[in-house]
Coordinates of C-alpha atoms and ligand atoms in Angstrom, one line a residue:
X1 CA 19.8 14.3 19.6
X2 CA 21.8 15.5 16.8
X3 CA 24.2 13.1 16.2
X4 CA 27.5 13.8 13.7
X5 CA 29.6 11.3 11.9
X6 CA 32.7 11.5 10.1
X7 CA 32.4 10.9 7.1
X8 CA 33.6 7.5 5.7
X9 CA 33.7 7.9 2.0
X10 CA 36.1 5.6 0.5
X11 CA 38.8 7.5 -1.5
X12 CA 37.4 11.0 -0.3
X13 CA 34.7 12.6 -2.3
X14 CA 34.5 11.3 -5.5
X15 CA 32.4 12.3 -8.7
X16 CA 33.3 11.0 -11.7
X17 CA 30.7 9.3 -13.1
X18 CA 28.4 10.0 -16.6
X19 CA 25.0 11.5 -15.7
X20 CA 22.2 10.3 -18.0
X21 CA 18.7 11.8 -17.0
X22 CA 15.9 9.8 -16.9
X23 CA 12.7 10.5 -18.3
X24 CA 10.2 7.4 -17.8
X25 CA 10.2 5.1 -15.0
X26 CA 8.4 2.0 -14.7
X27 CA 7.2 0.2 -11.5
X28 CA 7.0 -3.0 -10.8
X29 CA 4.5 -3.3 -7.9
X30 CA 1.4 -2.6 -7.4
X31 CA -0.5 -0.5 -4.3
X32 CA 0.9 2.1 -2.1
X33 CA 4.7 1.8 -3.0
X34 CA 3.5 2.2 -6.6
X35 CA 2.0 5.3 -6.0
X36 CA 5.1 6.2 -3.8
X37 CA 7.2 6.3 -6.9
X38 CA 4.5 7.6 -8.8
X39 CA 4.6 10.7 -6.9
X40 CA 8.5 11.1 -6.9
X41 CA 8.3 10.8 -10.8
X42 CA 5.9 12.8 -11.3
X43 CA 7.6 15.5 -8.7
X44 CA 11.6 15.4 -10.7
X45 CA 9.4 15.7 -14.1
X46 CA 9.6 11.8 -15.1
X47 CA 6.8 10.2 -16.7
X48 CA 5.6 7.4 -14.6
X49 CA 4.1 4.3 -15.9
X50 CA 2.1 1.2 -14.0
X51 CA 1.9 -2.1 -14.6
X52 CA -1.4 -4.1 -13.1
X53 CA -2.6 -7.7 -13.1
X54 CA -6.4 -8.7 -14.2
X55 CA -7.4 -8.6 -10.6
X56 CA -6.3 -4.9 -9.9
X57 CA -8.0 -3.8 -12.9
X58 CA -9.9 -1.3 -10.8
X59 CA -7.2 -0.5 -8.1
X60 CA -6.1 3.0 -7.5
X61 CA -2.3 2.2 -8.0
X62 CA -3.6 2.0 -11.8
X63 CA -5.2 5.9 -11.6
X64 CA -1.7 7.5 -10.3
X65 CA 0.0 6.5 -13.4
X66 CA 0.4 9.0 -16.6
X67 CA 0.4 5.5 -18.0
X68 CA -0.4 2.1 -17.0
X69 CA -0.4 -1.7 -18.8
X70 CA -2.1 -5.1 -17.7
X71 CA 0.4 -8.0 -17.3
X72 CA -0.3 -11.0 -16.3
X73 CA -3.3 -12.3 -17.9
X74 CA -5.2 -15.2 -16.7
X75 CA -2.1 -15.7 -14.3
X76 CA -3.2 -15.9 -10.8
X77 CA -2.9 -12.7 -8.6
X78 CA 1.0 -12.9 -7.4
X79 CA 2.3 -14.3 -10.2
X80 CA 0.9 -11.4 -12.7
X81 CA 3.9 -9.6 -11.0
X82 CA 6.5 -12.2 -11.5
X83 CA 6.3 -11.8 -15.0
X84 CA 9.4 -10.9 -16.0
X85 CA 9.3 -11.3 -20.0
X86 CA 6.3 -9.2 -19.8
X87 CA 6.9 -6.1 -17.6
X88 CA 10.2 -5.6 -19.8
X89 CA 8.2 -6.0 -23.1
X90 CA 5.8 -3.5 -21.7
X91 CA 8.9 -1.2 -21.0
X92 CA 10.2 -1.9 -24.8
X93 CA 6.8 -0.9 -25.9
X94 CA 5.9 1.9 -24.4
X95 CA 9.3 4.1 -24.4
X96 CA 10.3 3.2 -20.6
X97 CA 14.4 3.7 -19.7
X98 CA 14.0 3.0 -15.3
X99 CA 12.6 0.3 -13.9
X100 CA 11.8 0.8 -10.1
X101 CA 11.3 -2.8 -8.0
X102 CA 9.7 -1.3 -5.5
X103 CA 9.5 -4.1 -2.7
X104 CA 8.4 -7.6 -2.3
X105 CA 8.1 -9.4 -5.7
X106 CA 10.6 -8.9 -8.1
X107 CA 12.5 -6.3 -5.4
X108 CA 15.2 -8.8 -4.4
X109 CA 15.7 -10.7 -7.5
X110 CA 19.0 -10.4 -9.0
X111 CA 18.0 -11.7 -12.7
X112 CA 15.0 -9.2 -13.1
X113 CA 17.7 -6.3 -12.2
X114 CA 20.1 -8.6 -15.2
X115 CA 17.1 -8.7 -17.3
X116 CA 16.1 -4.6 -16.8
X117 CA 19.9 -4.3 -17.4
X118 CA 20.1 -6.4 -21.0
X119 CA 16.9 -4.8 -22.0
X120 CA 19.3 -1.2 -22.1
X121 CA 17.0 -0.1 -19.5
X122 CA 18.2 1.3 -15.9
X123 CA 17.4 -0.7 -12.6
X124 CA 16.6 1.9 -10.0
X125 CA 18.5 0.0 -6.9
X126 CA 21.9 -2.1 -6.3
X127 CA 23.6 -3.7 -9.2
X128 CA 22.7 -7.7 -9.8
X129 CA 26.0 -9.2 -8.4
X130 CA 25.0 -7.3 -5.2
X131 CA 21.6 -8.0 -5.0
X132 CA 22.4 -11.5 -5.6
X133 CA 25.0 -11.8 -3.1
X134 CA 23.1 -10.0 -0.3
X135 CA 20.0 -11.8 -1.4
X136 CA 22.4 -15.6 -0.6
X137 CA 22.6 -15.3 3.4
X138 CA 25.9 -17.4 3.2
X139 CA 27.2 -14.6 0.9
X140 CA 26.1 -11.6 2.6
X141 CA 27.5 -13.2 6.2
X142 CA 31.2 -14.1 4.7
X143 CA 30.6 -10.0 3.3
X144 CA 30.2 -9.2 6.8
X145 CA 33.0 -11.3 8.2
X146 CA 35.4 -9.7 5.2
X147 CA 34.1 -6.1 6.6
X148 CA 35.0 -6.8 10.1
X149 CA 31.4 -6.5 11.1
X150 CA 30.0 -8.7 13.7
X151 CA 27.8 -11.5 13.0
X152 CA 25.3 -14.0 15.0
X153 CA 27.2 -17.4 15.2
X154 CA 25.3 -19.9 12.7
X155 CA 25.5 -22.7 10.1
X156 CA 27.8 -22.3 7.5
X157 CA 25.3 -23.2 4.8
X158 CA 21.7 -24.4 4.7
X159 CA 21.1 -27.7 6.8
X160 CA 18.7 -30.4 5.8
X161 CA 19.2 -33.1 8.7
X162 CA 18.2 -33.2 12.0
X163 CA 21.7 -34.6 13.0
X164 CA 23.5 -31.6 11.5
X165 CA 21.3 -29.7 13.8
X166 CA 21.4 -31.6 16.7
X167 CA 25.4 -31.0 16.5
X168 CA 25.4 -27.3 16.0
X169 CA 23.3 -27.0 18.8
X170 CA 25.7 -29.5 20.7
X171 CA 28.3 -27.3 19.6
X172 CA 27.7 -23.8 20.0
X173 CA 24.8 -24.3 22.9
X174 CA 21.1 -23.1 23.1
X175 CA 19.0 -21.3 22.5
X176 CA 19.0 -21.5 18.6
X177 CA 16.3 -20.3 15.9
X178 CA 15.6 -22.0 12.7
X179 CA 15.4 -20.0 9.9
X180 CA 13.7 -21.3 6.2
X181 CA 16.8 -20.9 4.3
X182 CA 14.7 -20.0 1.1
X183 CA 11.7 -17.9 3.1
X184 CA 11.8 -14.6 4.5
X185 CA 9.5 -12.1 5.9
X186 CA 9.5 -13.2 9.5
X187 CA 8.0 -16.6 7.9
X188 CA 9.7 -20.1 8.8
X189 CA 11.3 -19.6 12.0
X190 CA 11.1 -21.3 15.1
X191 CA 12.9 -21.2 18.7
X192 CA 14.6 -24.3 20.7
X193 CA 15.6 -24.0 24.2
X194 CA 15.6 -27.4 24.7
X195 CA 18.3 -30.2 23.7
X196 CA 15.6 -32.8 23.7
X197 CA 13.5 -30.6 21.0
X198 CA 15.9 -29.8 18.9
X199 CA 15.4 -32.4 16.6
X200 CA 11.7 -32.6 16.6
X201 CA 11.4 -29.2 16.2
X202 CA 13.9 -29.4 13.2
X203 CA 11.7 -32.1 11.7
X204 CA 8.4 -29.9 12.0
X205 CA 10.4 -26.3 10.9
X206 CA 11.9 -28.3 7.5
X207 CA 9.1 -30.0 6.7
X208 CA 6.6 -26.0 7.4
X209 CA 9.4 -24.3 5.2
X210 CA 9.1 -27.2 2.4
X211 CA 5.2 -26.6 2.3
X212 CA 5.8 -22.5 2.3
X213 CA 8.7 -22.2 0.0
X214 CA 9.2 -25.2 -1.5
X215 CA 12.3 -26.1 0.0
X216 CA 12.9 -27.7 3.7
X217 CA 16.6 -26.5 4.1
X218 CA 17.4 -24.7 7.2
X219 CA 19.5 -21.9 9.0
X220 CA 20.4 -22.4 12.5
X221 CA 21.6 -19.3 14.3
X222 CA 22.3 -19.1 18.1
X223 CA 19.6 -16.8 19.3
X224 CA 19.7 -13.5 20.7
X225 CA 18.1 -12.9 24.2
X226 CA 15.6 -9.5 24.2
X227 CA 17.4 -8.4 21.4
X228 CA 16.4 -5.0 19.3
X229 CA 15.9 -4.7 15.9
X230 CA 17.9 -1.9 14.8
X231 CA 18.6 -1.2 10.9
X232 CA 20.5 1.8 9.2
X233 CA 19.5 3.2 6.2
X234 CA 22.3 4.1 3.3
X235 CA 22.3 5.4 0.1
X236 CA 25.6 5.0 -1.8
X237 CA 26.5 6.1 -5.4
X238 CA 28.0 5.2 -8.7
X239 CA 31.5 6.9 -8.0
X240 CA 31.7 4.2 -4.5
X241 CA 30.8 7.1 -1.8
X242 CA 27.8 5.6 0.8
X243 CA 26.3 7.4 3.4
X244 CA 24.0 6.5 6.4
X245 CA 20.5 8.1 6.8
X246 CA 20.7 7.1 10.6
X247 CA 18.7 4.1 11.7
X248 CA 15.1 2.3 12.9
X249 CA 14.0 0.4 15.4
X250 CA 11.9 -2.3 14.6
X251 CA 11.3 -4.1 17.9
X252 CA 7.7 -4.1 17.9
X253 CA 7.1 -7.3 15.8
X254 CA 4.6 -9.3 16.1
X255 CA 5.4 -12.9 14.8
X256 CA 8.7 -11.5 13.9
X257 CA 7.4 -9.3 11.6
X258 CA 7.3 -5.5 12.0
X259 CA 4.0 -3.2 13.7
X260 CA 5.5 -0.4 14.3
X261 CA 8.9 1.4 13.3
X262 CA 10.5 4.5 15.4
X263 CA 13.4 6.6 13.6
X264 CA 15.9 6.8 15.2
X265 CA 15.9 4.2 17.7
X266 CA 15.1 5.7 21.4
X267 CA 17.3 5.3 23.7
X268 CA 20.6 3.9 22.0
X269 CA 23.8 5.2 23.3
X270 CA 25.5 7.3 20.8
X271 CA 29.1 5.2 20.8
X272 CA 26.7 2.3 19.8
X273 CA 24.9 4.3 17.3
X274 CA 28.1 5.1 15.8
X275 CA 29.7 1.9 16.0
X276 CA 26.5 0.5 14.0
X277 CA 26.1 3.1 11.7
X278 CA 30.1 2.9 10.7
X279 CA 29.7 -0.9 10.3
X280 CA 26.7 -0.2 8.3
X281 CA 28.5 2.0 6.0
X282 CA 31.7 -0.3 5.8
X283 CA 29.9 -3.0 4.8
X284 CA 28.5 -1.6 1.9
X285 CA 31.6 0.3 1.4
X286 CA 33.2 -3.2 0.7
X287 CA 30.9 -4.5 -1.3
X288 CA 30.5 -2.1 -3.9
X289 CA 26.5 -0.8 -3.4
X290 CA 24.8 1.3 -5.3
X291 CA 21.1 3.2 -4.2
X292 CA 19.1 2.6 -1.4
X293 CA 19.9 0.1 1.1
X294 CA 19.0 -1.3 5.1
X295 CA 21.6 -3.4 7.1
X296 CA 19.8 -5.0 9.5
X297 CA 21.3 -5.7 12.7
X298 CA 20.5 -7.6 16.3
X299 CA 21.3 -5.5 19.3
X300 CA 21.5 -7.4 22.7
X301 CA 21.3 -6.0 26.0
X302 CA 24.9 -5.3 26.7
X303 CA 25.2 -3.3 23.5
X304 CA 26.5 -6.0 21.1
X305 CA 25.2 -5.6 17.9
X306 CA 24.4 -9.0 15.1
X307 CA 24.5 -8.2 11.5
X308 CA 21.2 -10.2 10.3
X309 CA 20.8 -9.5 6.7
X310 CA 20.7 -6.9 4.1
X311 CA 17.8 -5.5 1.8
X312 CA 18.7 -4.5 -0.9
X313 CA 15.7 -2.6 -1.7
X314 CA 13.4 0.3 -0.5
X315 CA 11.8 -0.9 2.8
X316 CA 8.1 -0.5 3.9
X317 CA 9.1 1.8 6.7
X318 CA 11.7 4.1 4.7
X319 CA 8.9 6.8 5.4
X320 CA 10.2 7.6 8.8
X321 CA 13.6 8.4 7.8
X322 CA 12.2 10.5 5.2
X323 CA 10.5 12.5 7.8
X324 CA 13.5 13.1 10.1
X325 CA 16.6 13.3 7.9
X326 CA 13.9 15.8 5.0
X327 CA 15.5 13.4 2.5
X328 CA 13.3 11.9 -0.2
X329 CA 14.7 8.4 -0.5
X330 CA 13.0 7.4 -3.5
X331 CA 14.0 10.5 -5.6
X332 CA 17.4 10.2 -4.2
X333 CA 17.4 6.5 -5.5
X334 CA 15.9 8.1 -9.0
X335 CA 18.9 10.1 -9.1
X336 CA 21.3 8.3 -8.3
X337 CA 20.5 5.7 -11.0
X338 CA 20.6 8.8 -13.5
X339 CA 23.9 8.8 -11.9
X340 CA 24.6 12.0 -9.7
X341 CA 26.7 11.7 -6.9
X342 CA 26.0 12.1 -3.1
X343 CA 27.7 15.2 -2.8
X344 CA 25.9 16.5 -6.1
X345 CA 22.7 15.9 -4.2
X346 CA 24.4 17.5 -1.3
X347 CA 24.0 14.7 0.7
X348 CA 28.0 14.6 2.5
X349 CA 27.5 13.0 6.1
X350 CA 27.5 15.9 7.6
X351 CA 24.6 17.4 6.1
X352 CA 22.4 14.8 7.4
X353 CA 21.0 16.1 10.2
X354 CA 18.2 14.1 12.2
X355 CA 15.9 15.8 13.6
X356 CA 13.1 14.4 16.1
X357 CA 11.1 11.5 16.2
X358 CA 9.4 9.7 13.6
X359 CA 6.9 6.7 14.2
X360 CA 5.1 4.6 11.3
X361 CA 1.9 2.6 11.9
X362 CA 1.3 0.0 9.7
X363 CA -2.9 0.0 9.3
X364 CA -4.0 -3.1 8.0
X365 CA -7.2 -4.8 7.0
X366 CA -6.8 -7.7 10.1
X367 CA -8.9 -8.5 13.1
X368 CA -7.2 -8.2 16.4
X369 CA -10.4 -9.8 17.7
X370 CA -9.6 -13.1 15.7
X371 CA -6.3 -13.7 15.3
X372 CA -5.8 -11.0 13.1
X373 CA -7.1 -12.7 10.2
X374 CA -7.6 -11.0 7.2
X375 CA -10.3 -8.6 6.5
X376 CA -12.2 -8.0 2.9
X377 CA -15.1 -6.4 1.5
X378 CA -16.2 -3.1 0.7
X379 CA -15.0 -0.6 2.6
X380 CA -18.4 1.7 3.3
X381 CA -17.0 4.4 5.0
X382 CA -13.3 5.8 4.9
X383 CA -11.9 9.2 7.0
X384 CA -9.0 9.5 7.5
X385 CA -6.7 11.1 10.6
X386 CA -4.7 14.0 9.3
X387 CA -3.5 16.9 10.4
X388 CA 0.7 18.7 11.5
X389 CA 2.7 16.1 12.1
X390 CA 0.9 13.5 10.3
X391 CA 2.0 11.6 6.6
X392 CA -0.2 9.0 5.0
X393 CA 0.5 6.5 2.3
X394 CA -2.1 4.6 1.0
X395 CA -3.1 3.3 -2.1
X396 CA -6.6 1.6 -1.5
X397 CA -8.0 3.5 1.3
X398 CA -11.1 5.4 0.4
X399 CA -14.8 4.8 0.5
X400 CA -16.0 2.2 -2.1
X401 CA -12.4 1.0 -2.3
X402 CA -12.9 -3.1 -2.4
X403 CA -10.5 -4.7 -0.2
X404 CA -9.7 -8.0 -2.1
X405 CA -7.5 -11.1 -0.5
X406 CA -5.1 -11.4 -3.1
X407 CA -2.8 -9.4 -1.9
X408 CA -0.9 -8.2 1.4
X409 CA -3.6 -6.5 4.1
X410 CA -1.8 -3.1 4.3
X411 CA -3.9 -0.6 4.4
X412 CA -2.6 2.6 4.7
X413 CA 0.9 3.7 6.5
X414 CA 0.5 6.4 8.9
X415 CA 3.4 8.3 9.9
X416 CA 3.9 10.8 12.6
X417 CA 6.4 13.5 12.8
X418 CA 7.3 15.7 16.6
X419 CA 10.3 16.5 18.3
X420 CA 10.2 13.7 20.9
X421 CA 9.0 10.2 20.9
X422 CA 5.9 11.3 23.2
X423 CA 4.9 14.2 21.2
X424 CA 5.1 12.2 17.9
X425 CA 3.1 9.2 19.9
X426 CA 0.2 11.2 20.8
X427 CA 0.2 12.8 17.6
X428 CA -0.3 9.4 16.3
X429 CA -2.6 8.6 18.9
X430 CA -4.9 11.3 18.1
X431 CA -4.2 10.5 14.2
X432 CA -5.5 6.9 14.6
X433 CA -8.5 8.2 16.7
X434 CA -9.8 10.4 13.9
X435 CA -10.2 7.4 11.7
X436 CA -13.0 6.3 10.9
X437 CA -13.7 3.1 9.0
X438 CA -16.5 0.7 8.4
X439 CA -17.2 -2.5 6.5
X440 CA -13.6 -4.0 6.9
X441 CA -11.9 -4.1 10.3
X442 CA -8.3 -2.7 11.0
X443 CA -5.8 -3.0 13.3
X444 CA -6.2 0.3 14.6
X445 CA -7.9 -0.8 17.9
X446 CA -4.6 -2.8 18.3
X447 CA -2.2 0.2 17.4
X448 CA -3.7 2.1 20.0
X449 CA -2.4 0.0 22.7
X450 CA 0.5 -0.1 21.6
X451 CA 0.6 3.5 21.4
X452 CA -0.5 4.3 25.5
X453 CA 1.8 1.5 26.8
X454 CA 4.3 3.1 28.8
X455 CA 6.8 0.8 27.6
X456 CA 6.6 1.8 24.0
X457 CA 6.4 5.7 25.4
X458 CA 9.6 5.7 26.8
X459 CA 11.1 3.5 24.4
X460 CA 11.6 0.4 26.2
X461 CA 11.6 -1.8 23.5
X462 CA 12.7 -5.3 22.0
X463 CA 11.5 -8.2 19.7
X464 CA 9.9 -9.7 23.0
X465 CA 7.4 -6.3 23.3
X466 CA 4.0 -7.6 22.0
X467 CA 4.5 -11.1 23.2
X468 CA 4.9 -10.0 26.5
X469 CA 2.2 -7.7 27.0
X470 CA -1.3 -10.1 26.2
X471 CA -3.4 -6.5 27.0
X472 CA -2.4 -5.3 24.2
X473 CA -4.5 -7.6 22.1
X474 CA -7.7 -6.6 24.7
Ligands
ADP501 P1 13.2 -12.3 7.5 O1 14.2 -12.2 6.4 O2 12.3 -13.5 7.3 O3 12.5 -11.0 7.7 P2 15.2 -11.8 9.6 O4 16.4 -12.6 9.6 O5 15.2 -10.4 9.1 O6 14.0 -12.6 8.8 O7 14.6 -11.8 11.0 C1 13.3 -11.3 11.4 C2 13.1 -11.2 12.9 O8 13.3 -12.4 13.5 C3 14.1 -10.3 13.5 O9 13.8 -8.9 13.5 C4 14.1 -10.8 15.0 O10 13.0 -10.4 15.7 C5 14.0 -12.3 14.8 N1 15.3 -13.0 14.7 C6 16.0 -13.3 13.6 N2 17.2 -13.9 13.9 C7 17.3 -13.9 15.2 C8 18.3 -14.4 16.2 N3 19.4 -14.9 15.8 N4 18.0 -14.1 17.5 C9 16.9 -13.6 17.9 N5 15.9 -13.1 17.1 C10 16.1 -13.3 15.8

């Protein structure tokens, strides 16, 4: 479907902002989003420099680098990426002027964006006071309010007592999910249907999020029956213009976090497509972003759409928006930070065109035969699926590559490009069938399921999709 918006720029088209190019870029991650940014660098001209802890000494993120620099030393695997003091010495150092977050560690930290920022340096996403307030979920909900865009009903602020949950449920009826109000990443959470759980099942959530993140405070949000996950990209400027980049449907979670992502989402009306996307855009409109961004929203089966939260960062599965708008998001987001406008980079609403169906597989090194634990070792034999149609990011997928358990079990992402959802499944299909991997196990078996069910091939999809179909696991 090719679906136009008007425009919703703020004060009309506007362009007055310095432009100051940039010629090294730094990132702050390590494995395939590294090399992501690596290759947009190295594709605008921009020297691009790595940063690796001890343990990734031999990794390939590393290799893709003009330049790259240990941090970290002696600290344990995670933490070498924390660093903050250190990745902005290394910066000083070395004649950086971008740092790029990438996502996960320091992505969604508001004082490594200060810290780029006091160092003289550019941050390559939203500026601190945004990422800090979209980062505080009572913040970025009262944003949401102010921007007239429709929230789930929850607390007010963090809870900590079972009696302050046992009245909100009173209150506003069940069912409700916990959230960890410090986690994040589908970690923490927990559904009550039943009055007489609710505060047992508070008890047990506080006292898991304490042990995961340190704190036990909780969210409570009413939740959402068979809802979809449905987010919409945006890139805004420096002069206050945003666009949308269309959205993603991220229904096929498993353990609320994502499997699989479709761009755009099948089967959405168009007068709720535009009613998300517009809220999508206003929201940021209101609060002032900057770069790449993903509002993420809850879509019920009525049509009512949930603002949920906002990343202020480049997502895992930006890839299949790339693929159907033709719009690089992370040079974009390099540009933008040299400060070029939207329409500089021709991107006015109208101009972004989507066009087909896009579907992102996310390989990783887990058994589906047990519990999709994961995977390490050597990996003895690595082809890969290629062919039209077909993008693959990877940083550690080749034969010899050691797959360590340090860090997240993401293989590679494989990304399939056709003009319909079945053509782009089967091209997937056939992708994941060409690979062929031995001495770790994947996911792949798992994919594959997910990929013939008729379900997912006509787009019949929500949050409840893997739960609810147990073959899938066979
Ligand atoms: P995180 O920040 O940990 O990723 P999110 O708030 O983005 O957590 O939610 C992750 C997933 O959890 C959602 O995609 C959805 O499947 C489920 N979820 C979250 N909040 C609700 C809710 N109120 N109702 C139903 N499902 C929810």
């Amino acid at each position: 479907p090719r679906v136009r918006l008007n425009s919703l720029f703020k004060n009309g088209y506007s362009s007055k902002v310095e432009y100051k190019p940039i010629r090294s870029v730094l990132v702050a991650n390590r494995g395939e989003i590294a090399i992501r940014v690596f290759r947009a660098c190295t594709e605008l001209g921009i020297k691009s420099v790595a940063v690796y802890s001890e343990q990734d000494k031999m990794h390939m993120h590393r290799q893709k680098a003009d330049e790259s620099y240990m941090v970290g030393k002696g600290l344990p695997p995670v933490e070498a990426y924390l660093n903050i003091p250190e990745v902005i010495r290394v910066c000083k150092e070395n004649d950086v002027d971008a740092v790029h977050p990438g996502y996960g560690f320091l992505s969604e930290r508001s004082d490594f964006a200060q810290a780029v920022i006091d160092a003289g340096l550019r941050f390559i996403g939203p500026s601190p006071e945004v990422v800090q307030k979209m980062g505080d979920k009572v913040a970025a909900r009262v944003a949401a309010i102010e921007a007239g865009v429709p929230i789930v009903p929850g607390t007010d602020g963090p809870v900590t007592s079972k009696e302050e949950a046992l009245e909100f449920c009173k209150k506003h009826g069940l069912p409700v999910i916990f959230k960890a109000a410090y986690g994040g990443g589908g970690r923490g959470m927990r559904v009550v249907r039943k009055m007489e759980d609710v505060e047992e099942s508070f008890q047990r959530a506080s006292s898991e999020a304490k042990a995961a993140f340190g704190n036990g405070a909780m969210f409570i949000e009413k939740f959402i029956e068979r809802p979809r996950h449905i987010e919409v990209q945006l890139l805004g400027d420096k002069a206050g213009n945003v666009v949308h980049l269309y959205e993603r449907d991220c229904s096929v979670q498993r353990r609320h976090q994502k499997v699989v992502e479709i761009a755009p989402a099948p089967r959405l009306p168009t007068e709720i497509r535009d009613k998300m996307t517009e809220a999508a855009v206003r929201l940021a409109c209101h609060v002032g972003y900057e770069n790449a961004g993903t509002v993420e929203f809850l879509c019920d089966e009525s049509g009512n759409f949930y603002f949920i939260e906002v990343n202020a960062r480049l997502q895992v599965e930006h890839t299949v928006t790339e693929e159907i708008t033709g719009i690089d998001l992370v040079q974009s987001q390099i540009r933008i930070a040299e400060g070029m406008t939207l329409p500089e980079l021709g991107y006015t609403q109208d101009n972004i065109v989507p066009r087909g169906y896009a579907i992102q597989c996310r390989v990783t090194t887990e058994d589906p035969a047990n519990d999709f634990q994961p995977n390490t070792g050597r990996l003895e034999v690595f082809r890969s699926g290629e062919g039209m149609g077909i993008r693959l990011d990877s940083a550690s997928a080749y034969a010899g590559a050691i797959i360590s358990p340090y860090y997240d079990s993401l293989l590679v992402k494989v990304i399939s490009h056709a003009s319909d959802l079945q053509s782009s499944a089967s091209k997937m299909n056939r992708a994941l069938r060409e690979f062929r991997i031995r001495g770790v196990k994947t996911n792949i078996p798992f994919l594959l399921n997910v990929l013939e069910n008729q379900k997912f091939l006509h787009g019949v999809l929500d949050t409840y999709f893997i739960d609810e179909h147990p073959q899938l696991f066979k």
